[in-house]
mmCIF file of C-alpha atoms in Angstrom:
data_model
loop_
_atom_site.group_PDB
_atom_site.id
_atom_site.type_symbol
_atom_site.label_atom_id
_atom_site.label_comp_id
_atom_site.label_asym_id
_atom_site.label_seq_id
_atom_site.Cartn_x
_atom_site.Cartn_y
_atom_site.Cartn_z
ATOM 1 C CA MET Q 1 -36.563 57.461 -10.713
ATOM 2 C CA GLY Q 2 -36.103 61.183 -11.311
ATOM 3 C CA GLN Q 3 -36.146 62.693 -14.783
ATOM 4 C CA LEU Q 4 -32.446 63.564 -14.636
ATOM 5 C CA ALA Q 5 -31.442 60.020 -13.667
ATOM 6 C CA TYR Q 6 -33.735 58.570 -16.339
ATOM 7 C CA HIS Q 7 -32.204 60.711 -19.087
ATOM 8 C CA ALA Q 8 -28.651 60.094 -17.815
ATOM 9 C CA GLY Q 9 -29.342 56.339 -17.905
ATOM 10 C CA ASN Q 10 -30.678 56.578 -21.449
ATOM 11 C CA ALA Q 11 -27.618 58.552 -22.531
ATOM 12 C CA ALA Q 12 -25.280 56.013 -20.912
ATOM 13 C CA GLU Q 13 -27.070 53.113 -22.603
ATOM 14 C CA GLY Q 14 -26.867 54.936 -25.933
ATOM 15 C CA ALA Q 15 -23.118 55.471 -25.537
ATOM 16 C CA VAL Q 16 -22.613 51.798 -24.701
ATOM 17 C CA ALA Q 17 -24.768 50.675 -27.644
ATOM 18 C CA ARG Q 18 -22.684 52.844 -29.985
ATOM 19 C CA HIS Q 19 -19.522 51.337 -28.508
ATOM 20 C CA TYR Q 20 -20.678 47.789 -29.309
ATOM 21 C CA CYS Q 21 -21.972 48.766 -32.772
ATOM 22 C CA ALA Q 22 -18.606 50.354 -33.588
ATOM 23 C CA LYS Q 23 -17.059 46.944 -32.896
ATOM 24 C CA GLY Q 24 -19.414 45.362 -35.423
ATOM 25 C CA LEU Q 25 -21.942 43.871 -33.009
ATOM 26 C CA GLU Q 26 -25.685 44.176 -33.492
ATOM 27 C CA ILE Q 27 -27.867 45.482 -30.657
ATOM 28 C CA VAL Q 28 -30.946 43.239 -30.752
ATOM 29 C CA ALA Q 29 -32.778 44.576 -27.684
ATOM 30 C CA LYS Q 30 -32.785 47.553 -25.356
ATOM 31 C CA ARG Q 31 -34.285 47.377 -21.877
ATOM 32 C CA TRP Q 32 -35.539 43.859 -22.521
ATOM 33 C CA ARG Q 33 -37.743 42.566 -19.724
ATOM 34 C CA ALA Q 34 -38.714 39.011 -18.871
ATOM 35 C CA ALA Q 35 -42.302 38.392 -17.872
ATOM 36 C CA ARG Q 36 -43.068 38.894 -14.183
ATOM 37 C CA ALA Q 37 -43.756 35.157 -13.823
ATOM 38 C CA ASP Q 38 -40.209 34.488 -15.051
ATOM 39 C CA GLY Q 39 -38.592 36.836 -12.557
ATOM 40 C CA GLY Q 40 -39.346 40.100 -14.333
ATOM 41 C CA GLY Q 41 -35.745 41.264 -14.561
ATOM 42 C CA GLU Q 42 -34.645 43.864 -17.072
ATOM 43 C CA ILE Q 43 -31.543 43.587 -19.223
ATOM 44 C CA ASP Q 44 -30.238 46.977 -20.362
ATOM 45 C CA LEU Q 45 -28.824 45.862 -23.726
ATOM 46 C CA ILE Q 46 -28.594 42.593 -25.619
ATOM 47 C CA ALA Q 47 -26.110 42.289 -28.462
ATOM 48 C CA ARG Q 48 -25.404 39.605 -31.024
ATOM 49 C CA ASN Q 49 -21.948 38.685 -32.295
ATOM 50 C CA GLY Q 50 -22.587 35.965 -34.853
ATOM 51 C CA THR Q 51 -24.300 33.221 -32.881
ATOM 52 C CA GLN Q 52 -23.115 34.554 -29.504
ATOM 53 C CA ILE Q 53 -25.491 36.592 -27.349
ATOM 54 C CA ILE Q 54 -24.067 39.258 -25.045
ATOM 55 C CA PHE Q 55 -26.134 40.496 -22.115
ATOM 56 C CA ILE Q 56 -24.990 43.961 -21.066
ATOM 57 C CA GLU Q 57 -25.694 45.682 -17.770
ATOM 58 C CA VAL Q 58 -24.966 49.423 -17.920
ATOM 59 C CA LYS Q 59 -23.908 51.228 -14.755
ATOM 60 C CA LYS Q 60 -23.368 54.996 -14.652
ATOM 61 C CA SER Q 61 -21.788 56.957 -11.848
ATOM 62 C CA HIS Q 62 -19.223 59.672 -11.189
ATOM 63 C CA SER Q 63 -16.357 57.236 -11.818
ATOM 64 C CA HIS Q 64 -15.993 53.755 -13.283
ATOM 65 C CA ALA Q 65 -15.064 52.433 -9.829
ATOM 66 C CA GLN Q 66 -18.247 53.847 -8.288
ATOM 67 C CA ALA Q 67 -20.326 52.482 -11.153
ATOM 68 C CA ALA Q 68 -18.838 49.004 -10.679
ATOM 69 C CA GLN Q 69 -19.878 48.991 -7.022
ATOM 70 C CA MET Q 70 -23.519 49.461 -8.008
ATOM 71 C CA LEU Q 71 -23.983 45.892 -9.288
ATOM 72 C CA GLY Q 72 -24.961 43.472 -6.549
ATOM 73 C CA THR Q 73 -25.343 39.702 -6.458
ATOM 74 C CA ARG Q 74 -29.162 39.827 -6.298
ATOM 75 C CA GLN Q 75 -29.288 41.958 -9.438
ATOM 76 C CA MET Q 76 -26.807 39.651 -11.184
ATOM 77 C CA ALA Q 77 -29.009 36.658 -10.342
ATOM 78 C CA ARG Q 78 -32.128 38.443 -11.624
ATOM 79 C CA ILE Q 79 -30.338 39.321 -14.890
ATOM 80 C CA ALA Q 80 -29.171 35.703 -15.266
ATOM 81 C CA ARG Q 81 -32.750 34.436 -14.821
ATOM 82 C CA SER Q 82 -33.986 36.899 -17.427
ATOM 83 C CA ALA Q 83 -31.177 35.910 -19.787
ATOM 84 C CA ALA Q 84 -32.283 32.269 -19.532
ATOM 85 C CA VAL Q 85 -35.770 33.343 -20.639
ATOM 86 C CA PHE Q 86 -34.307 35.264 -23.598
ATOM 87 C CA LEU Q 87 -32.089 32.319 -24.601
ATOM 88 C CA ALA Q 88 -35.116 30.013 -24.648
ATOM 89 C CA GLY Q 89 -36.200 31.891 -27.784
ATOM 90 C CA GLU Q 90 -32.882 31.354 -29.574
ATOM 91 C CA PRO Q 91 -32.485 28.477 -32.087
ATOM 92 C CA ALA Q 92 -29.971 26.678 -29.826
ATOM 93 C CA GLY Q 93 -31.898 27.585 -26.672
ATOM 94 C CA GLN Q 94 -29.864 27.310 -23.477
ATOM 95 C CA ASN Q 95 -26.951 25.922 -25.515
ATOM 96 C CA THR Q 96 -26.472 29.327 -27.160
ATOM 97 C CA GLU Q 97 -23.023 30.757 -26.511
ATOM 98 C CA ALA Q 98 -23.556 33.728 -24.208
ATOM 99 C CA ARG Q 99 -21.678 36.062 -21.926
ATOM 100 C CA PHE Q 100 -22.505 38.798 -19.444
ATOM 101 C CA ASP Q 101 -20.730 42.130 -19.793
ATOM 102 C CA VAL Q 102 -20.859 45.104 -17.477
ATOM 103 C CA ALA Q 103 -20.481 48.510 -19.102
ATOM 104 C CA LEU Q 104 -19.299 51.276 -16.797
ATOM 105 C CA VAL Q 105 -19.951 54.889 -17.764
ATOM 106 C CA ASP Q 106 -18.417 57.789 -15.843
ATOM 107 C CA SER Q 107 -19.620 61.381 -15.562
ATOM 108 C CA PHE Q 108 -17.589 62.335 -18.664
ATOM 109 C CA GLY Q 109 -19.357 59.689 -20.766
ATOM 110 C CA SER Q 110 -16.275 57.483 -20.971
ATOM 111 C CA VAL Q 111 -17.195 53.807 -21.410
ATOM 112 C CA GLU Q 112 -15.299 50.886 -19.881
ATOM 113 C CA ILE Q 113 -16.427 47.343 -20.736
ATOM 114 C CA ILE Q 114 -15.808 44.393 -18.452
ATOM 115 C CA GLU Q 115 -16.340 41.420 -20.766
ATOM 116 C CA ASN Q 116 -17.609 38.180 -19.280
ATOM 117 C CA ALA Q 117 -17.917 40.014 -15.958
ATOM 118 C CA TYR Q 118 -19.891 37.276 -14.230
ATOM 119 C CA ALA Q 119 -17.027 34.819 -14.728
ATOM 120 C CA ALA Q 120 -14.447 37.257 -13.336
#
């Protein structure tokens, strides 16, 4: 990944983290990665809202629509596998209330959240 894309991704993740924190949620992990043996997928941000865990995939592009098109089914499956590994460390394990959000960031830095995106 080029330096520009790396820094743009970091900036987008920072904007999304601030968005969730402003709503009173706690960011508990950034760029969390499951072990390679467990699928090795990375989750951009993980937030906590009480006992609920929110897995957040950040997508940045020129527009929100273009960003949304960047998330494919294989990546969603890899994120879900990694989320299962993360949930195994929670007190309620796989019974922990969880959701998957997609955060879209456009070239102006505007953030759009699609809550529970995997169920949509």
